[in-house]
Amino acid sequence: MRGKSLRHGLTALLTAAMATTSVATGLVQATADTDGSSRSQPLRAHATARNFLIGTAVATGPLSNEQAYRDTLNREFNTVTAENAMKWDATEPNQGQFNFSGADQIMASAQANGQTVHGHTLVWHNQTPGWVQNLDANAMRTAIRNHINTVVGRYAGRIASWDVVNEVFDDNGGMRNSFWYQRLGESYIADAFRYARAADPNAKLCINDYNVEGINNKSTAMYNLVSRLRGQGVPIDCVGIQGHLSIQYGFPNDLRQNMERFAALGVDVKITELDVRMRMPADSNKLATQATYYRNVIDACLAVPRCNQLTVWGFTDKYSWVPDTFQGEGAALPYTENYAAKPAYQSLHDALAR
Ligand code: G3I
């Protein structure tokens, strides 16, 4: 309840701010007006013109139920990621019993709207059913192979890229002591990539993680692993940098340098889950700071030729995961809960339109 009223407060604040800020007002009106000028084009028009993917995570609930959600999603983004619908608990809740209802819904919507799809995610320690976690080593390896064969195989040729493994490191740069690691050691990572390549030889295969924006122990561990596995012929094509940032912690100014070192390994780099949270209530200063974070991320990505995609983790504050996880924080996305473009939207737009 409290979170809701704080978010309503943000919408009112932004509406007022935009009414008195000519730049922001112009942007919001122009995107709605489609007046034909280049400035008025949605994000995806500018992105497509430069062969870039601008994406968002998509939730199946509002995709089914809300026209305003669909309108913004399909107007602004040329690629989508399922926020939850392609995870193991959704696609194979019981061993060998697959459910593709949410995943198919997102695929159909993407296809109808000319959007590519980034698959998320095959092997993760969260949102994986208990039956998997309790398997012994051999059975677990077989379950991974069967899961990847079935899920990647179903969408072969229709999913451009997959997060094959997600969040395999701990925050110090060690291997995360997950049930995967406990049972299989590091070998599950190479296996997962090989199974995915066999199931769809054309999908780009990514390793994805958070807190790897700057150069630190964790991103260096990721760098070393990608380097080592590629040296062994493991099919890793891309690195996903999630990008869950907060204005309280400062911007990782070595983001571009970090992406450049991964690119030098011969892999693509993607910002896969960008959002920039703040302590609530939001105010115009915080939103302006947030906009600089969005601008810095997209500028860094556009400056690195192998950074070919930037995806935001949802686009409207109405459906962000942030308030559910970080008490008292929110307003992390480029649109308010009423679908008004925030200064953060303008940052993305101006960088792509440049
Ligand atoms: O589907 C159930 C529903 O049946 C139930 O009634 C409801 C009650 O809480 O929960 C629903 O499941 C929720 C699910 O999202 C779908 O809405 C889970 O509780 C909730 O924990 C889950 O949160 C997701 C989270 O991953 C889980 O780890 C977020 O939506 C999703 O944004 C978040 O995404 C992750 C990326 O996959 C990986 N990187 C970090 C990122 C943010 O945590």
Short mmCIF file of C-alpha atoms and ligand atoms in Angstrom, two decimals:
data_model
loop_
_atom_site.label_atom_id
_atom_site.label_comp_id
_atom_site.label_asym_id
_atom_site.label_seq_id
_atom_site.Cartn_x
_atom_site.Cartn_y
_atom_site.Cartn_z
CA MET A 1 0.00 0.00 0.00
CA ARG A 2 2.71 2.38 1.08
CA GLY A 3 4.83 1.53 -1.97
CA LYS A 4 1.86 2.20 -4.19
CA SER A 5 1.19 5.65 -2.80
CA LEU A 6 4.86 6.54 -3.13
CA ARG A 7 4.75 5.53 -6.75
CA HIS A 8 1.60 7.58 -7.33
CA GLY A 9 3.46 10.51 -5.81
CA LEU A 10 6.25 10.04 -8.33
CA THR A 11 3.82 10.10 -11.22
CA ALA A 12 2.27 13.34 -10.01
CA LEU A 13 5.71 14.86 -9.55
CA LEU A 14 6.79 13.89 -13.04
CA THR A 15 3.60 15.08 -14.63
CA ALA A 16 4.14 18.44 -13.00
CA ALA A 17 7.82 18.50 -13.91
CA MET A 18 7.10 17.64 -17.51
CA ALA A 19 4.41 20.27 -17.80
CA THR A 20 6.94 22.92 -16.92
CA THR A 21 10.02 21.44 -18.63
CA SER A 22 9.91 22.17 -22.31
CA VAL A 23 12.42 19.51 -23.29
CA ALA A 24 10.67 16.75 -21.40
CA THR A 25 7.24 17.92 -22.51
CA GLY A 26 8.35 18.04 -26.11
CA LEU A 27 9.72 14.52 -25.94
CA VAL A 28 6.59 13.03 -24.42
CA GLN A 29 4.29 14.84 -26.85
CA ALA A 30 6.43 14.10 -29.85
CA THR A 31 6.56 10.36 -29.24
CA ALA A 32 2.78 10.36 -28.89
CA ASP A 33 2.21 12.67 -31.86
CA THR A 34 4.32 10.79 -34.40
CA ASP A 35 4.85 14.10 -36.18
CA GLY A 36 7.32 12.56 -38.60
CA SER A 37 10.42 14.42 -37.47
CA SER A 38 13.45 12.33 -36.61
CA ARG A 39 13.39 13.62 -33.04
CA SER A 40 9.94 12.17 -32.55
CA GLN A 41 10.81 8.61 -33.48
CA PRO A 42 10.55 5.89 -30.86
CA LEU A 43 13.66 4.23 -29.47
CA ARG A 44 13.44 1.26 -31.80
CA ALA A 45 13.45 3.37 -34.96
CA HIS A 46 16.70 5.04 -33.94
CA ALA A 47 18.17 1.74 -32.76
CA THR A 48 17.24 -0.17 -35.90
CA ALA A 49 18.75 2.59 -38.04
CA ARG A 50 22.09 1.92 -36.36
CA ASN A 51 21.70 -1.86 -36.29
CA PHE A 52 21.33 -1.87 -32.53
CA LEU A 53 18.97 -3.82 -30.28
CA ILE A 54 17.03 -1.84 -27.69
CA GLY A 55 15.05 -4.19 -25.51
CA THR A 56 12.98 -4.75 -22.43
CA ALA A 57 12.01 -7.60 -20.17
CA VAL A 58 8.37 -8.56 -20.68
CA ALA A 59 5.95 -9.88 -18.07
CA THR A 60 3.13 -12.12 -19.28
CA GLY A 61 0.44 -10.63 -17.00
CA PRO A 62 0.33 -7.12 -18.41
CA LEU A 63 1.17 -8.43 -21.87
CA SER A 64 -2.18 -10.25 -21.74
CA ASN A 65 -4.17 -7.68 -19.87
CA GLU A 66 -3.05 -4.16 -20.55
CA GLN A 67 -3.26 -2.23 -23.79
CA ALA A 68 -1.10 0.67 -22.54
CA TYR A 69 1.65 -1.81 -21.68
CA ARG A 70 1.48 -3.43 -25.13
CA ASP A 71 1.40 -0.06 -26.89
CA THR A 72 4.58 1.19 -25.24
CA LEU A 73 6.34 -2.16 -25.51
CA ASN A 74 5.70 -2.53 -29.20
CA ARG A 75 6.24 1.11 -30.11
CA GLU A 76 9.60 1.48 -28.40
CA PHE A 77 11.51 -1.83 -28.40
CA ASN A 78 12.92 -4.02 -31.16
CA THR A 79 13.92 -6.92 -28.91
CA VAL A 80 12.35 -8.56 -25.85
CA THR A 81 13.40 -10.86 -23.01
CA ALA A 82 10.93 -12.94 -21.00
CA GLU A 83 11.18 -11.64 -17.43
CA ASN A 84 10.13 -15.00 -15.96
CA ALA A 85 8.33 -17.11 -18.57
CA MET A 86 11.34 -18.98 -19.95
CA LYS A 87 12.90 -19.89 -16.60
CA TRP A 88 13.09 -23.50 -15.52
CA ASP A 89 10.24 -23.32 -12.98
CA ALA A 90 7.94 -21.98 -15.67
CA THR A 91 8.99 -24.27 -18.53
CA GLU A 92 9.63 -27.60 -16.75
CA PRO A 93 7.95 -27.48 -13.34
CA ASN A 94 7.96 -31.28 -13.10
CA GLN A 95 10.53 -33.57 -14.63
CA GLY A 96 9.78 -34.10 -18.30
CA GLN A 97 6.55 -32.08 -18.16
CA PHE A 98 7.01 -28.92 -20.12
CA ASN A 99 4.79 -25.87 -20.11
CA PHE A 100 5.39 -23.27 -22.77
CA SER A 101 2.27 -21.16 -22.34
CA GLY A 102 4.02 -17.99 -21.16
CA ALA A 103 7.03 -18.46 -23.39
CA ASP A 104 4.85 -19.04 -26.45
CA GLN A 105 2.80 -15.97 -25.62
CA ILE A 106 5.92 -13.82 -25.61
CA MET A 107 7.23 -15.44 -28.79
CA ALA A 108 3.95 -14.78 -30.60
CA SER A 109 3.83 -11.18 -29.47
CA ALA A 110 7.44 -10.60 -30.51
CA GLN A 111 6.89 -12.14 -33.89
CA ALA A 112 3.74 -10.10 -34.52
CA ASN A 113 5.62 -6.93 -33.63
CA GLY A 114 8.88 -7.51 -35.46
CA GLN A 115 10.95 -7.98 -32.30
CA THR A 116 13.84 -10.36 -31.86
CA VAL A 117 13.93 -12.45 -28.67
CA HIS A 118 16.70 -12.89 -26.13
CA GLY A 119 16.13 -16.13 -24.18
CA HIS A 120 16.41 -15.98 -20.39
CA THR A 121 17.58 -18.26 -18.83
CA LEU A 122 18.53 -21.97 -18.97
CA VAL A 123 20.70 -22.75 -15.94
CA TRP A 124 20.25 -20.57 -12.86
CA HIS A 125 20.20 -21.29 -9.13
CA ASN A 126 16.93 -19.35 -8.68
CA GLN A 127 13.53 -20.28 -10.02
CA THR A 128 14.64 -23.88 -10.54
CA PRO A 129 12.26 -26.50 -9.12
CA GLY A 130 13.14 -28.65 -6.14
CA TRP A 131 13.08 -31.83 -8.21
CA VAL A 132 16.15 -30.61 -10.09
CA GLN A 133 17.98 -29.51 -6.97
CA ASN A 134 17.62 -32.94 -5.40
CA LEU A 135 19.05 -34.97 -8.27
CA ASP A 136 22.38 -36.77 -8.01
CA ALA A 137 25.23 -35.73 -10.32
CA ASN A 138 24.48 -37.97 -13.27
CA ALA A 139 20.78 -37.36 -13.17
CA MET A 140 21.33 -33.62 -12.85
CA ARG A 141 23.57 -33.54 -15.91
CA THR A 142 20.97 -35.50 -17.86
CA ALA A 143 18.24 -33.13 -16.67
CA ILE A 144 20.24 -30.12 -17.87
CA ARG A 145 20.75 -31.72 -21.27
CA ASN A 146 17.11 -32.66 -21.63
CA HIS A 147 15.91 -29.24 -20.47
CA ILE A 148 18.19 -27.38 -22.86
CA ASN A 149 17.42 -29.72 -25.77
CA THR A 150 13.72 -29.26 -25.28
CA VAL A 151 13.56 -25.53 -24.56
CA VAL A 152 16.23 -24.32 -26.97
CA GLY A 153 15.12 -26.88 -29.55
CA ARG A 154 11.52 -25.69 -29.46
CA TYR A 155 12.55 -22.15 -30.38
CA ALA A 156 15.51 -22.98 -32.60
CA GLY A 157 15.83 -20.39 -35.34
CA ARG A 158 13.45 -18.04 -33.52
CA ILE A 159 15.51 -16.96 -30.51
CA ALA A 160 18.49 -14.82 -31.40
CA SER A 161 20.46 -15.33 -28.20
CA TRP A 162 20.23 -17.16 -24.89
CA ASP A 163 21.46 -16.55 -21.38
CA VAL A 164 22.73 -20.12 -21.07
CA VAL A 165 24.09 -19.78 -17.56
CA ASN A 166 23.12 -17.03 -15.15
CA GLU A 167 24.93 -15.71 -12.07
CA VAL A 168 27.49 -18.50 -11.69
CA PHE A 169 29.88 -16.35 -9.58
CA ASP A 170 29.71 -15.19 -6.01
CA ASP A 171 30.39 -11.55 -5.26
CA ASN A 172 34.08 -12.11 -4.53
CA GLY A 173 34.75 -13.76 -7.85
CA GLY A 174 34.63 -17.36 -6.67
CA MET A 175 32.29 -19.87 -8.21
CA ARG A 176 28.86 -19.59 -6.62
CA ASN A 177 28.33 -22.52 -4.28
CA SER A 178 25.00 -23.41 -5.90
CA PHE A 179 23.43 -26.86 -6.08
CA TRP A 180 24.77 -27.03 -9.63
CA TYR A 181 28.31 -26.43 -8.45
CA GLN A 182 28.01 -28.66 -5.41
CA ARG A 183 26.90 -31.59 -7.50
CA LEU A 184 28.78 -31.07 -10.77
CA GLY A 185 31.65 -28.68 -10.09
CA GLU A 186 32.44 -26.16 -12.81
CA SER A 187 31.75 -28.68 -15.58
CA TYR A 188 28.05 -27.83 -15.77
CA ILE A 189 28.91 -24.51 -17.39
CA ALA A 190 30.77 -25.93 -20.41
CA ASP A 191 28.20 -28.71 -20.71
CA ALA A 192 25.31 -26.25 -20.79
CA PHE A 193 26.90 -24.23 -23.59
CA ARG A 194 27.58 -27.37 -25.62
CA TYR A 195 24.03 -28.66 -25.19
CA ALA A 196 22.66 -25.26 -26.23
CA ARG A 197 24.84 -25.10 -29.35
CA ALA A 198 23.69 -28.58 -30.35
CA ALA A 199 20.04 -27.62 -29.87
CA ASP A 200 20.29 -24.42 -31.94
CA PRO A 201 23.52 -23.85 -33.84
CA ASN A 202 22.45 -20.32 -34.81
CA ALA A 203 21.57 -18.86 -31.42
CA LYS A 204 24.22 -16.69 -29.78
CA LEU A 205 25.07 -18.14 -26.38
CA CYS A 206 25.71 -15.82 -23.43
CA ILE A 207 26.95 -15.96 -19.86
CA ASN A 208 25.08 -13.38 -17.77
CA ASP A 209 25.71 -11.83 -14.35
CA TYR A 210 25.21 -8.81 -12.06
CA ASN A 211 27.82 -6.61 -10.38
CA VAL A 212 30.09 -7.09 -13.38
CA GLU A 213 29.62 -3.59 -14.79
CA GLY A 214 32.97 -2.24 -13.65
CA ILE A 215 36.34 -3.93 -13.46
CA ASN A 216 36.32 -5.84 -10.16
CA ASN A 217 37.01 -9.32 -8.80
CA LYS A 218 33.75 -10.68 -10.10
CA SER A 219 34.00 -9.28 -13.64
CA THR A 220 37.63 -10.41 -13.77
CA ALA A 221 36.57 -13.92 -12.76
CA MET A 222 34.03 -13.81 -15.57
CA TYR A 223 36.65 -12.55 -17.98
CA ASN A 224 39.04 -15.35 -17.00
CA LEU A 225 36.36 -18.02 -17.29
CA VAL A 226 35.20 -16.85 -20.73
CA SER A 227 38.79 -16.68 -21.90
CA ARG A 228 39.61 -20.14 -20.57
CA LEU A 229 36.45 -21.85 -21.84
CA ARG A 230 36.71 -20.31 -25.29
CA GLY A 231 40.30 -21.54 -25.36
CA GLN A 232 38.88 -25.02 -24.81
CA GLY A 233 36.42 -24.62 -27.68
CA VAL A 234 33.35 -24.08 -25.50
CA PRO A 235 30.78 -22.15 -27.60
CA ILE A 236 30.39 -18.89 -25.66
CA ASP A 237 29.44 -16.02 -27.98
CA CYS A 238 28.42 -13.23 -25.65
CA VAL A 239 28.69 -11.75 -22.20
CA GLY A 240 25.61 -10.29 -20.51
CA ILE A 241 26.19 -7.48 -18.07
CA GLN A 242 22.92 -7.15 -16.19
CA GLY A 243 23.21 -3.54 -15.05
CA HIS A 244 21.09 -3.41 -11.88
CA LEU A 245 22.39 -0.06 -10.68
CA SER A 246 21.46 2.28 -7.87
CA ILE A 247 22.14 6.01 -7.70
CA GLN A 248 23.32 5.53 -4.10
CA TYR A 249 26.39 3.56 -5.07
CA GLY A 250 27.91 5.70 -7.79
CA PHE A 251 28.36 4.96 -11.45
CA PRO A 252 30.92 2.33 -12.56
CA ASN A 253 33.02 4.63 -14.68
CA ASP A 254 35.13 1.81 -16.07
CA LEU A 255 32.10 0.18 -17.71
CA ARG A 256 33.33 0.97 -21.20
CA GLN A 257 36.84 -0.27 -20.45
CA ASN A 258 35.37 -3.44 -18.99
CA MET A 259 33.23 -4.07 -22.09
CA GLU A 260 36.25 -3.44 -24.30
CA ARG A 261 38.26 -6.16 -22.58
CA PHE A 262 35.47 -8.67 -23.10
CA ALA A 263 35.10 -7.59 -26.72
CA ALA A 264 38.81 -8.21 -27.19
CA LEU A 265 38.15 -11.87 -26.30
CA GLY A 266 36.01 -12.07 -29.43
CA VAL A 267 32.58 -12.10 -27.77
CA ASP A 268 29.64 -9.75 -28.10
CA VAL A 269 28.66 -7.75 -25.05
CA LYS A 270 25.08 -6.98 -24.03
CA ILE A 271 23.57 -4.90 -21.28
CA THR A 272 20.83 -7.36 -20.39
CA GLU A 273 18.84 -6.07 -17.41
CA LEU A 274 19.40 -2.35 -16.95
CA ASP A 275 17.57 -0.48 -14.24
CA VAL A 276 18.66 2.34 -11.92
CA ARG A 277 16.90 2.42 -8.58
CA MET A 278 16.74 5.14 -5.94
CA ARG A 279 15.45 5.60 -2.46
CA MET A 280 11.84 6.68 -2.52
CA PRO A 281 10.34 9.17 -2.76
CA ALA A 282 11.83 10.16 -6.06
CA ASP A 283 12.45 13.83 -6.76
CA SER A 284 13.65 15.78 -9.75
CA ASN A 285 17.29 15.69 -8.60
CA LYS A 286 17.28 11.93 -8.21
CA LEU A 287 15.56 11.49 -11.56
CA ALA A 288 18.15 13.72 -13.19
CA THR A 289 20.95 11.69 -11.62
CA GLN A 290 19.24 8.52 -12.77
CA ALA A 291 19.08 9.94 -16.30
CA THR A 292 22.85 10.46 -16.28
CA TYR A 293 23.30 6.79 -15.34
CA TYR A 294 21.12 5.68 -18.24
CA ARG A 295 23.01 8.03 -20.53
CA ASN A 296 26.39 6.77 -19.35
CA VAL A 297 25.38 3.15 -19.87
CA ILE A 298 24.07 3.62 -23.39
CA ASP A 299 26.96 5.87 -24.36
CA ALA A 300 29.45 3.25 -23.17
CA CYS A 301 27.63 0.51 -25.05
CA LEU A 302 27.34 2.53 -28.26
CA ALA A 303 31.06 3.33 -28.05
CA VAL A 304 32.01 -0.36 -28.11
CA PRO A 305 31.26 -1.92 -31.51
CA ARG A 306 30.67 -5.37 -30.02
CA CYS A 307 28.08 -4.04 -27.58
CA ASN A 308 25.06 -4.71 -29.76
CA GLN A 309 22.16 -4.70 -27.29
CA LEU A 310 20.80 -2.78 -24.34
CA THR A 311 17.80 -4.22 -22.55
CA VAL A 312 15.99 -2.58 -19.64
CA TRP A 313 14.54 -4.86 -16.97
CA GLY A 314 10.96 -3.79 -17.63
CA PHE A 315 10.08 -0.33 -18.89
CA THR A 316 7.36 0.96 -16.55
CA ASP A 317 7.77 1.45 -12.82
CA LYS A 318 4.33 -0.15 -12.51
CA TYR A 319 5.85 -3.62 -12.93
CA SER A 320 9.44 -3.33 -11.75
CA TRP A 321 10.88 -6.06 -9.52
CA VAL A 322 12.76 -3.42 -7.48
CA PRO A 323 10.19 -2.37 -4.82
CA ASP A 324 9.45 -6.02 -4.07
CA THR A 325 13.12 -6.74 -3.37
CA PHE A 326 14.62 -3.52 -2.03
CA GLN A 327 12.32 -2.07 0.58
CA GLY A 328 11.90 1.69 0.17
CA GLU A 329 13.56 1.79 -3.26
CA GLY A 330 12.05 2.07 -6.71
CA ALA A 331 11.42 4.34 -9.71
CA ALA A 332 14.13 2.41 -11.55
CA LEU A 333 12.77 2.34 -15.10
CA PRO A 334 12.39 4.83 -17.99
CA TYR A 335 8.59 5.23 -17.66
CA THR A 336 6.40 6.07 -14.70
CA GLU A 337 3.70 3.68 -13.67
CA ASN A 338 1.35 5.75 -15.84
CA TYR A 339 3.57 5.36 -18.90
CA ALA A 340 4.92 8.91 -18.88
CA ALA A 341 8.47 9.04 -20.22
CA LYS A 342 10.99 10.05 -17.55
CA PRO A 343 14.30 11.86 -18.05
CA ALA A 344 15.88 8.39 -18.21
CA TYR A 345 13.84 7.70 -21.34
CA GLN A 346 15.14 10.91 -22.83
CA SER A 347 18.71 9.76 -22.14
CA LEU A 348 18.20 6.55 -24.08
CA HIS A 349 16.40 8.37 -26.86
CA ASP A 350 18.96 11.14 -27.27
CA ALA A 351 21.89 8.75 -27.34
CA LEU A 352 20.24 6.54 -29.96
CA ALA A 353 19.07 9.52 -32.04
CA ARG A 354 22.47 11.19 -32.02
O1 G3I B 1 4.27 -16.87 -10.23
C1 G3I B 1 4.09 -16.67 -8.82
C2 G3I B 1 2.65 -16.54 -8.49
O2 G3I B 1 1.99 -17.74 -8.80
C3 G3I B 1 2.51 -16.19 -7.01
O3 G3I B 1 1.17 -15.97 -6.70
C4 G3I B 1 3.32 -14.94 -6.69
C5 G3I B 1 3.28 -14.62 -5.19
O4 G3I B 1 4.44 -13.98 -4.77
O5 G3I B 1 4.64 -15.15 -7.04
C6 G3I B 1 4.83 -15.41 -8.42
O6 G3I B 1 6.17 -15.61 -8.69
C7 G3I B 1 7.00 -14.45 -8.64
C8 G3I B 1 7.66 -14.33 -9.99
O7 G3I B 1 8.61 -13.28 -9.96
C9 G3I B 1 6.69 -14.05 -11.10
O8 G3I B 1 6.01 -12.85 -10.85
C10 G3I B 1 8.05 -14.67 -7.56
O9 G3I B 1 7.43 -14.64 -6.28
C11 G3I B 1 9.10 -13.59 -7.64
O10 G3I B 1 10.15 -13.91 -6.73
C12 G3I B 1 9.64 -13.53 -9.03
O11 G3I B 1 10.60 -12.47 -9.08
C13 G3I B 1 11.45 -12.46 -10.21
C14 G3I B 1 12.90 -12.67 -9.77
O12 G3I B 1 13.75 -12.58 -10.90
C15 G3I B 1 13.06 -14.03 -9.11
O13 G3I B 1 14.36 -14.32 -8.84
C16 G3I B 1 11.31 -11.10 -10.87
O14 G3I B 1 10.00 -10.96 -11.41
C17 G3I B 1 12.35 -10.95 -11.98
O15 G3I B 1 12.37 -9.61 -12.42
C18 G3I B 1 13.74 -11.29 -11.44
O16 G3I B 1 14.64 -11.19 -12.52
C19 G3I B 1 16.02 -11.44 -12.22
C20 G3I B 1 16.64 -12.05 -13.46
O17 G3I B 1 15.91 -13.19 -13.86
C21 G3I B 1 18.10 -12.40 -13.22
N1 G3I B 1 18.83 -11.24 -12.74
C22 G3I B 1 18.26 -10.55 -11.61
C23 G3I B 1 16.81 -10.17 -11.88
C24 G3I B 1 16.21 -9.38 -10.74
O18 G3I B 1 16.14 -10.15 -9.57
#
